[in-house]
PDB file of C-alpha atoms in Angstrom:
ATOM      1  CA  UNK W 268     154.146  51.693 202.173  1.00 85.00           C
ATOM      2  CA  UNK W 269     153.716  48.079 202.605  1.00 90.00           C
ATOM      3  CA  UNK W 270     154.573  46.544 205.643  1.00 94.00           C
ATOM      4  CA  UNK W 271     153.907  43.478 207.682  1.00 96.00           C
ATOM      5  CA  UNK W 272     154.057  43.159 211.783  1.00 96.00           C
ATOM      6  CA  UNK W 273     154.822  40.217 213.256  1.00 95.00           C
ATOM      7  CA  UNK W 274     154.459  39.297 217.383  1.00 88.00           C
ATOM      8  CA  UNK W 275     157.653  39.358 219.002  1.00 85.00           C
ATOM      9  CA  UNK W 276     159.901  36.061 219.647  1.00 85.00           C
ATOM     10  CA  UNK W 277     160.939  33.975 221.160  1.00 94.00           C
ATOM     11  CA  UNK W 278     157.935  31.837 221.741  1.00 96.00           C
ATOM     12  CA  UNK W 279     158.833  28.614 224.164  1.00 97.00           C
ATOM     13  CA  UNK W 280     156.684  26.333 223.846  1.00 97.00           C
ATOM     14  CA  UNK W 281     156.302  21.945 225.562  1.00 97.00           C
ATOM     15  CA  UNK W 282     155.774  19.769 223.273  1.00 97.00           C
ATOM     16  CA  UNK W 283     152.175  18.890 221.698  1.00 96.00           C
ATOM     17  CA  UNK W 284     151.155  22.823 223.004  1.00 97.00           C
ATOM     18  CA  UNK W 285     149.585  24.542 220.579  1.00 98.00           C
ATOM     19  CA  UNK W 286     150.962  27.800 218.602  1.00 97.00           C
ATOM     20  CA  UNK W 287     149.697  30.884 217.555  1.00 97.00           C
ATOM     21  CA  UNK W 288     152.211  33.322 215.521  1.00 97.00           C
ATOM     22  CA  UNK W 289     150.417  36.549 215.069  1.00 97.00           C
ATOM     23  CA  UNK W 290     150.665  38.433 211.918  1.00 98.00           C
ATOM     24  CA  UNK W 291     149.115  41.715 210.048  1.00 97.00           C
ATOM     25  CA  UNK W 292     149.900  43.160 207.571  1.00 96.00           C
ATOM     26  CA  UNK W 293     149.378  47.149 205.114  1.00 95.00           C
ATOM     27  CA  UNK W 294     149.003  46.829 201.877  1.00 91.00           C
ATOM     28  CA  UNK W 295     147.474  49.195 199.579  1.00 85.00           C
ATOM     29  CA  UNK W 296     146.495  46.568 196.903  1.00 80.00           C
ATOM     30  CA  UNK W 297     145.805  42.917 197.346  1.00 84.00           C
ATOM     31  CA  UNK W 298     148.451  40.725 198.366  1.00 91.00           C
ATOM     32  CA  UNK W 299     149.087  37.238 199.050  1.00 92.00           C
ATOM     33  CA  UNK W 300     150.168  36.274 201.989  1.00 95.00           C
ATOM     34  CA  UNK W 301     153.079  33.767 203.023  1.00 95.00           C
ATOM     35  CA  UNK W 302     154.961  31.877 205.559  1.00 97.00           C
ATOM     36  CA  UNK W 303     158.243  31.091 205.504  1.00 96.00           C
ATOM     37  CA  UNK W 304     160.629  28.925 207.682  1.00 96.00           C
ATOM     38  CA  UNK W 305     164.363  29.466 208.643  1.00 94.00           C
ATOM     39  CA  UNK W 306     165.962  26.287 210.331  1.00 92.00           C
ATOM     40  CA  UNK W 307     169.556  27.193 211.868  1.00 86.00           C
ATOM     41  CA  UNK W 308     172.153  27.898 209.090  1.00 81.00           C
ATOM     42  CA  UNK W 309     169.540  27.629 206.268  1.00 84.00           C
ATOM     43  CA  UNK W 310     167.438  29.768 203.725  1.00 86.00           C
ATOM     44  CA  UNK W 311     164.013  30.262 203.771  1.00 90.00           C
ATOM     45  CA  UNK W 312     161.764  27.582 203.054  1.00 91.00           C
ATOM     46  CA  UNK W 313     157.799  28.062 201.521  1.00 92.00           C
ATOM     47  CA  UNK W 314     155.446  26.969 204.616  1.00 96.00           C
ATOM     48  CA  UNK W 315     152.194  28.354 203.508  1.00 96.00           C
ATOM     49  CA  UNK W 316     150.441  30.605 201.394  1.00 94.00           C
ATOM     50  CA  UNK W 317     147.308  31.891 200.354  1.00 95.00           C
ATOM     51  CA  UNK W 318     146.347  34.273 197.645  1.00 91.00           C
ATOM     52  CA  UNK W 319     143.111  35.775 198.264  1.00 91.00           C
ATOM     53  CA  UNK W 320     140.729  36.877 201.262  1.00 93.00           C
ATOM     54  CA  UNK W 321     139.517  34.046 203.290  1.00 95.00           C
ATOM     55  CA  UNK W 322     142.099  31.260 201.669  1.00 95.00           C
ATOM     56  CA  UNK W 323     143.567  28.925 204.047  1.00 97.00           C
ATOM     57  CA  UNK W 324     146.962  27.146 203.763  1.00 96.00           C
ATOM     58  CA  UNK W 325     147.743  24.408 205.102  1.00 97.00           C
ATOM     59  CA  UNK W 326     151.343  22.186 205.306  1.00 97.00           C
ATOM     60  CA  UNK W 327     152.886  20.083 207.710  1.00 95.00           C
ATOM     61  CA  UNK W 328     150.248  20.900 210.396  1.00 97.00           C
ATOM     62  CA  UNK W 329     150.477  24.299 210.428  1.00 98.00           C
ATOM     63  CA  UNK W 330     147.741  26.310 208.815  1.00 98.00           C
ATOM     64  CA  UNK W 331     147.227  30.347 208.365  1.00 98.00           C
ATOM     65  CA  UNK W 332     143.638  32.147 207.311  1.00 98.00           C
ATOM     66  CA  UNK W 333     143.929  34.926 204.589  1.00 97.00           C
ATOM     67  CA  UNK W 334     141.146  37.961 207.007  1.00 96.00           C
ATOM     68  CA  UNK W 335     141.192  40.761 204.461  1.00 94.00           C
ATOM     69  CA  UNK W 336     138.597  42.158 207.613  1.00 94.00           C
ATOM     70  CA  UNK W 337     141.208  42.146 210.090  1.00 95.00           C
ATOM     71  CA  UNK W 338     144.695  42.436 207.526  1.00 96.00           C
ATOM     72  CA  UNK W 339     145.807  39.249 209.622  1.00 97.00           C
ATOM     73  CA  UNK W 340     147.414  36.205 208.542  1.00 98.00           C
ATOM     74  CA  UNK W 341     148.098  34.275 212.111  1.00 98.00           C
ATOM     75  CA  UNK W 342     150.001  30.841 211.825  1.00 98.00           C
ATOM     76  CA  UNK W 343     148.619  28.060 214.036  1.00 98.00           C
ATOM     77  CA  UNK W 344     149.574  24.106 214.639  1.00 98.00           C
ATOM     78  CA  UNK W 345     147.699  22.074 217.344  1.00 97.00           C
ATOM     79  CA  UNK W 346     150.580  20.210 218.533  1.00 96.00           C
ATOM     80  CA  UNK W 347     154.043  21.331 218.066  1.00 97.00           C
ATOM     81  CA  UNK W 348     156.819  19.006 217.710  1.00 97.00           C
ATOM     82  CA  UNK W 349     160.772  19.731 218.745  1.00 96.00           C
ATOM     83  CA  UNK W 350     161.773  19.853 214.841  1.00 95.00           C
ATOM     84  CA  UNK W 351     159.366  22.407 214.100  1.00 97.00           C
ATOM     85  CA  UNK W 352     162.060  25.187 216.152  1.00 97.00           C
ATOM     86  CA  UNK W 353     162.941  27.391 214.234  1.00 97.00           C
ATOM     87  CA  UNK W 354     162.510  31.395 212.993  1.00 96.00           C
ATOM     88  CA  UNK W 355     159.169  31.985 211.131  1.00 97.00           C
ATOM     89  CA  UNK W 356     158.912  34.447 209.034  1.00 97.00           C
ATOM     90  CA  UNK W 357     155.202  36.588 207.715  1.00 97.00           C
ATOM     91  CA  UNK W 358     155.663  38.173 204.479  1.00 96.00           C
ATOM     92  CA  UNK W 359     153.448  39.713 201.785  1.00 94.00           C
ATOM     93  CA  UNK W 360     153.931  39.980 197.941  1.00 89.00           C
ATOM     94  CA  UNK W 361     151.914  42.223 195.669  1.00 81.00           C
ATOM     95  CA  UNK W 362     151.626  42.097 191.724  1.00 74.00           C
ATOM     96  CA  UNK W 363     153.401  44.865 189.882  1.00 72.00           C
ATOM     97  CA  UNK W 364     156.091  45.665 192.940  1.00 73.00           C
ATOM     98  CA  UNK W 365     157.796  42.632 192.610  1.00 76.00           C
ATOM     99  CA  UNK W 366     159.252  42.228 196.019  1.00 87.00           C
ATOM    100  CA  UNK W 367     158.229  40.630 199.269  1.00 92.00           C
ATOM    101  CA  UNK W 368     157.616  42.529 202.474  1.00 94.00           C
ATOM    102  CA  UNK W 369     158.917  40.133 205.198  1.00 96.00           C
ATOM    103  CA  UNK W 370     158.348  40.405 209.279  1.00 96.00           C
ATOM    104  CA  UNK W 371     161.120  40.490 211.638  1.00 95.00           C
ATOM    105  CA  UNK W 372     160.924  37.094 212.148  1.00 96.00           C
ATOM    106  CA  UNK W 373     159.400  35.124 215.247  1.00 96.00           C
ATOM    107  CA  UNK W 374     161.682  32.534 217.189  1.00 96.00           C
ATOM    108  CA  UNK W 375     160.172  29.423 218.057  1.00 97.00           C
ATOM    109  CA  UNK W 376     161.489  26.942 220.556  1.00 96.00           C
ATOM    110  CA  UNK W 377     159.955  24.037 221.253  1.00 97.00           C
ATOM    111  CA  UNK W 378     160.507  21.599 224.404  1.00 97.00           C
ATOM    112  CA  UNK W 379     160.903  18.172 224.839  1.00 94.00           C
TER     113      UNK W 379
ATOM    114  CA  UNK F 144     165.979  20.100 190.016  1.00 65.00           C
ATOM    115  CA  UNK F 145     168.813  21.392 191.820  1.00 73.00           C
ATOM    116  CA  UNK F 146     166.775  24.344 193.189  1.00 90.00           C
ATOM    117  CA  UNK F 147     168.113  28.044 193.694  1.00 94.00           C
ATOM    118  CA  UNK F 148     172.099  27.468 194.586  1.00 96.00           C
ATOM    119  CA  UNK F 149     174.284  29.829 195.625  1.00 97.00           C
ATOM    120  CA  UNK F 150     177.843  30.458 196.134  1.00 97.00           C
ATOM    121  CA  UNK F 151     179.978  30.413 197.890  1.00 97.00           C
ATOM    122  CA  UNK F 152     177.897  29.518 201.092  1.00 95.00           C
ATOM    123  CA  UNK F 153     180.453  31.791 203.247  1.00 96.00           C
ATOM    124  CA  UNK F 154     183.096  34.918 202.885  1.00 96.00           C
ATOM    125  CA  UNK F 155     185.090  36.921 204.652  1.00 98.00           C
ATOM    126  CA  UNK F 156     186.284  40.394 203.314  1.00 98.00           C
ATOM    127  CA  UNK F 157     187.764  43.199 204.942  1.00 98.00           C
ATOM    128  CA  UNK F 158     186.342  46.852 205.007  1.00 98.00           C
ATOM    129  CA  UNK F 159     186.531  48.668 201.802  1.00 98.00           C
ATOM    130  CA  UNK F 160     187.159  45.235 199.488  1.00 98.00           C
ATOM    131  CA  UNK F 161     184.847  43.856 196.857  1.00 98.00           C
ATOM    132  CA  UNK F 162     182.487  41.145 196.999  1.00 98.00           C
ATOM    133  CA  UNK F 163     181.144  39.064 194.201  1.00 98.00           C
ATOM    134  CA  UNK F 164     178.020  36.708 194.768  1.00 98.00           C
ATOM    135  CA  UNK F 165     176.517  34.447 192.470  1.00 98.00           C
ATOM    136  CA  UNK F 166     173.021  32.685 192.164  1.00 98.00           C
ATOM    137  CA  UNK F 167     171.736  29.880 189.760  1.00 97.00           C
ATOM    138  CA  UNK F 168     168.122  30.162 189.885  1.00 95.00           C
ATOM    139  CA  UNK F 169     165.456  26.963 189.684  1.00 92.00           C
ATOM    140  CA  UNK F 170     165.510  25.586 186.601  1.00 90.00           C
ATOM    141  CA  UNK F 171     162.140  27.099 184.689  1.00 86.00           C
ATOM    142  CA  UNK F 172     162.895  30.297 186.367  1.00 90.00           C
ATOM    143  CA  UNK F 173     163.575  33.758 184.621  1.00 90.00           C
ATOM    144  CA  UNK F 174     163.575  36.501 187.182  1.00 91.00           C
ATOM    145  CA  UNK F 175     166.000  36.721 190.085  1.00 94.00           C
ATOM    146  CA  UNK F 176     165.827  38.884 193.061  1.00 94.00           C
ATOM    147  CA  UNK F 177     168.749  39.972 196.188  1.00 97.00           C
ATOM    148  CA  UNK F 178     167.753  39.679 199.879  1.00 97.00           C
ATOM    149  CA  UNK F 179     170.064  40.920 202.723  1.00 98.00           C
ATOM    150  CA  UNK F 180     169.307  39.810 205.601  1.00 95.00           C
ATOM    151  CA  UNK F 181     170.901  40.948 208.785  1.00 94.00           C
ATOM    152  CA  UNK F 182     171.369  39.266 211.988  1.00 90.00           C
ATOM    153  CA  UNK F 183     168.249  38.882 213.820  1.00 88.00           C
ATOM    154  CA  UNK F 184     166.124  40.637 210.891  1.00 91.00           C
ATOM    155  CA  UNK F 185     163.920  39.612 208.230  1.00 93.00           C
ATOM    156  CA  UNK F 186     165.064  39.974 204.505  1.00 95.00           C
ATOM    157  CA  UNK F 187     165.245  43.267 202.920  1.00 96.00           C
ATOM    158  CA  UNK F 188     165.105  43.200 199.034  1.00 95.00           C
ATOM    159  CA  UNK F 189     168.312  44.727 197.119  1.00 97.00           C
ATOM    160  CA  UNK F 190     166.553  44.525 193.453  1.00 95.00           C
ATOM    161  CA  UNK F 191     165.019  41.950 191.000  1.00 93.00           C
ATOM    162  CA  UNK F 192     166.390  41.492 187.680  1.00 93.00           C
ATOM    163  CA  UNK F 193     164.587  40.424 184.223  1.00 90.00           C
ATOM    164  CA  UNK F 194     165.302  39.904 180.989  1.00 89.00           C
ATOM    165  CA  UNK F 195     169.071  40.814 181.938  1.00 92.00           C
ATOM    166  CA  UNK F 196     167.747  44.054 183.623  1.00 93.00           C
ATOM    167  CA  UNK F 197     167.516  45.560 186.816  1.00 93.00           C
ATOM    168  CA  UNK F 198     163.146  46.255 187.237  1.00 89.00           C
ATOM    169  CA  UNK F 199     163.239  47.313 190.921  1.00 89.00           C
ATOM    170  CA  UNK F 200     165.558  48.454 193.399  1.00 93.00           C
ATOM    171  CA  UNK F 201     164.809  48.587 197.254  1.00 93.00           C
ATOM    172  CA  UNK F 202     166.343  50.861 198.944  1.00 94.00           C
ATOM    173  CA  UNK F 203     169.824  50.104 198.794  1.00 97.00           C
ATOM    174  CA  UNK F 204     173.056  52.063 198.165  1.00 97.00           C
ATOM    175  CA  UNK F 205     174.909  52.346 194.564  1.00 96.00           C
ATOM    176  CA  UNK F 206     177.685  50.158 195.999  1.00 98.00           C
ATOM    177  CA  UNK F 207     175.493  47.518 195.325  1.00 98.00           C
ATOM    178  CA  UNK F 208     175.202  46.417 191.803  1.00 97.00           C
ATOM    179  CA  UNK F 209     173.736  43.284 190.076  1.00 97.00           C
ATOM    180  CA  UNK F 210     173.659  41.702 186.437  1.00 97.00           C
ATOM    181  CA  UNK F 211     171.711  39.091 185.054  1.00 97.00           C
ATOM    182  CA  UNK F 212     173.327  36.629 182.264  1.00 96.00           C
ATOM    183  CA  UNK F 213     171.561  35.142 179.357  1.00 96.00           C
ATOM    184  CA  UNK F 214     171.073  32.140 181.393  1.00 94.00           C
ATOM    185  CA  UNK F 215     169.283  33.408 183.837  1.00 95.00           C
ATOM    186  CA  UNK F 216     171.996  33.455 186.609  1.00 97.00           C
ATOM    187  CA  UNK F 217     172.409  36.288 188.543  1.00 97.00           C
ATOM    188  CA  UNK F 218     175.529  37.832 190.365  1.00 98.00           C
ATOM    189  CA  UNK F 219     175.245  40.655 193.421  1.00 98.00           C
ATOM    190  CA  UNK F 220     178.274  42.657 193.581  1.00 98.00           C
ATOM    191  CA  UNK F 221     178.855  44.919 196.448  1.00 98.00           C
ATOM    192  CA  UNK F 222     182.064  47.715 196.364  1.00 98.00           C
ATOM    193  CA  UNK F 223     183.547  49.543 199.421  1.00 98.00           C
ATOM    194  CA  UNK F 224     182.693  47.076 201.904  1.00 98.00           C
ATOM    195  CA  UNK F 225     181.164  48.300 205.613  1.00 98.00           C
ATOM    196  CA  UNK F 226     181.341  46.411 208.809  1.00 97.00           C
ATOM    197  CA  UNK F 227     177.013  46.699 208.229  1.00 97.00           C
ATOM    198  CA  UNK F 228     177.165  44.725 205.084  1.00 98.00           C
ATOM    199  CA  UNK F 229     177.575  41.899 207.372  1.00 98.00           C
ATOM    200  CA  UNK F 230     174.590  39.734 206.441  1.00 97.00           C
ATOM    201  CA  UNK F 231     173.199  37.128 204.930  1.00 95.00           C
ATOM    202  CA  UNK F 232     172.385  37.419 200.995  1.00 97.00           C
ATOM    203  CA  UNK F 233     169.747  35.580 199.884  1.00 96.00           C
ATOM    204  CA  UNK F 234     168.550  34.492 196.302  1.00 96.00           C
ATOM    205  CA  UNK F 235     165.287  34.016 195.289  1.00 93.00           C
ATOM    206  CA  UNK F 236     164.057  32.854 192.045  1.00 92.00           C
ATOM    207  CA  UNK F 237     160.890  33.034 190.338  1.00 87.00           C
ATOM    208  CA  UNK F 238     158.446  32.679 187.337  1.00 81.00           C
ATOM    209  CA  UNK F 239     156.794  36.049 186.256  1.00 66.00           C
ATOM    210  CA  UNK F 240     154.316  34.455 184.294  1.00 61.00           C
ATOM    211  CA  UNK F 241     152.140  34.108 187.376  1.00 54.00           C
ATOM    212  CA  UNK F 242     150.059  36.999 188.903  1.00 49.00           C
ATOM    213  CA  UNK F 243     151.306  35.765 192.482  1.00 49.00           C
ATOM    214  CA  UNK F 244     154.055  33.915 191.903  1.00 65.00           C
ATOM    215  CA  UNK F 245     155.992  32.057 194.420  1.00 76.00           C
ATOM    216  CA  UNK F 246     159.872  32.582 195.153  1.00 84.00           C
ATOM    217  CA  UNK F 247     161.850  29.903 195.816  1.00 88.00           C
ATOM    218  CA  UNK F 248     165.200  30.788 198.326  1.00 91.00           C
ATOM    219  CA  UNK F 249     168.714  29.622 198.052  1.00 93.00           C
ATOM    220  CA  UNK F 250     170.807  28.721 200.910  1.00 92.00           C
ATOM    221  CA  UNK F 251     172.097  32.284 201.318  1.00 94.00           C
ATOM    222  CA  UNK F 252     175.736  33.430 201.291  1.00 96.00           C
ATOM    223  CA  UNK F 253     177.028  34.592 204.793  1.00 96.00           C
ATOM    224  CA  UNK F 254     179.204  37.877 204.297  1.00 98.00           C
ATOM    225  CA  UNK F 255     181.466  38.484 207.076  1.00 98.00           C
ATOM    226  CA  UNK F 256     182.933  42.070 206.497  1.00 98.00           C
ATOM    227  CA  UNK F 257     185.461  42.409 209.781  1.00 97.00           C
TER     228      UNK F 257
END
């Protein structure tokens, strides 16, 4: 079945370092491909998304590339800020099954 | 727009009780799907309803039960509580009119089953 893998937390980063969440994904048809965000105590919130292969999405700094070659979907920001800590979550959502496939999540904490 | 709001935002129930949870979706919306989310997990979906119907299930138990009411809103109801319901629900509303249509997520109702 469908399924997404996402790198393991927590991620402790200084801030201004950049970030790299790593995320693939199986799917047997063609997804699109989110990110959400979890603040402490909160639902999930819409980062980015893209639809097709090769799509970028872009918000608030971070941006993620739809590789259909590779089945990734890796979040990135060049300079992390203390507010952006937080759980990120990598999920996938095909037409016709009507759910999202979501990651485990991925912890970030970010220094001052 | 008052977004997807749920209630209440937290609950405590004992083992073998009854829970109840209720979801308003964004305004627009039609279809409403159930979330649980455990402690340290991501979200696993419960089911999706439409058109006052249940269309998909994940792979939950029959202790878990929804309905959908003419306007839209949605309630979860879960019978015969376990300590392992002991999550957080989530809500998530969403337009089926487009092919990859974006949920929006409500706050979440914490369920404390102790």
């Amino acid at each position: 079945g469908d399924s997404v893998t996402q790198m393991e937390g927590p991620v402790t980063l200084s801030e201004e370092a950049f970030l790299t969440i790593n995320c693939t994904y199986t799917a047997t048809g063609y997804p699109s491909l989110f990110w959400y965000v979890q603040y402490p105590g909160e639902g999930l919130q819409l980062l980015l998304k893209a639809t097709k292969a090769d799509d970028k999405g872009s918000n608030k700094g971070f941006e993620a590339t739809y590789r259909k070659e590779t089945t990734s979907f890796h979040l990135e920001k060049g300079s992390v800020q203390v507010s952006d800590s937080a759980v990120y979550f990598c999920a996938l959502f095909t037409s016709g099954t009507y759910k999202y496939i979501f990651g485990t999540g991925t912890r970030l904490k970010v220094l001052a | 727009d008052a977004g997807v709001t749920q209630s209440p935002t937290h609950l405590i129930k004992t083992r073998g009780q009854q829970v109840t949870l209720r979801c308003s979706p964004k305004s627009g919306h039609d279809t409403v799907s159930w979330y649980q989310q455990a402690l340290g997990q991501g979200p696993q979906f419960i089911f999706q309803y439409y058109e006052e119907e249940e269309r998909q299930r994940g792979n939950f138990p029959d202790r878990f039960s929804g309905h959908q009411f003419p306007n839209y809103s949605s309630e979860l109801n879960v019978n015969a509580l376990l300590l392992g319901d002991s999550a957080l629900y989530l809500c998530a509303s969403s337009s089926p009119g487009q092919r990859n249509t974006e949920a929006f997520f409500g706050q979440g109702t914490r369920l404390t089953v102790v």
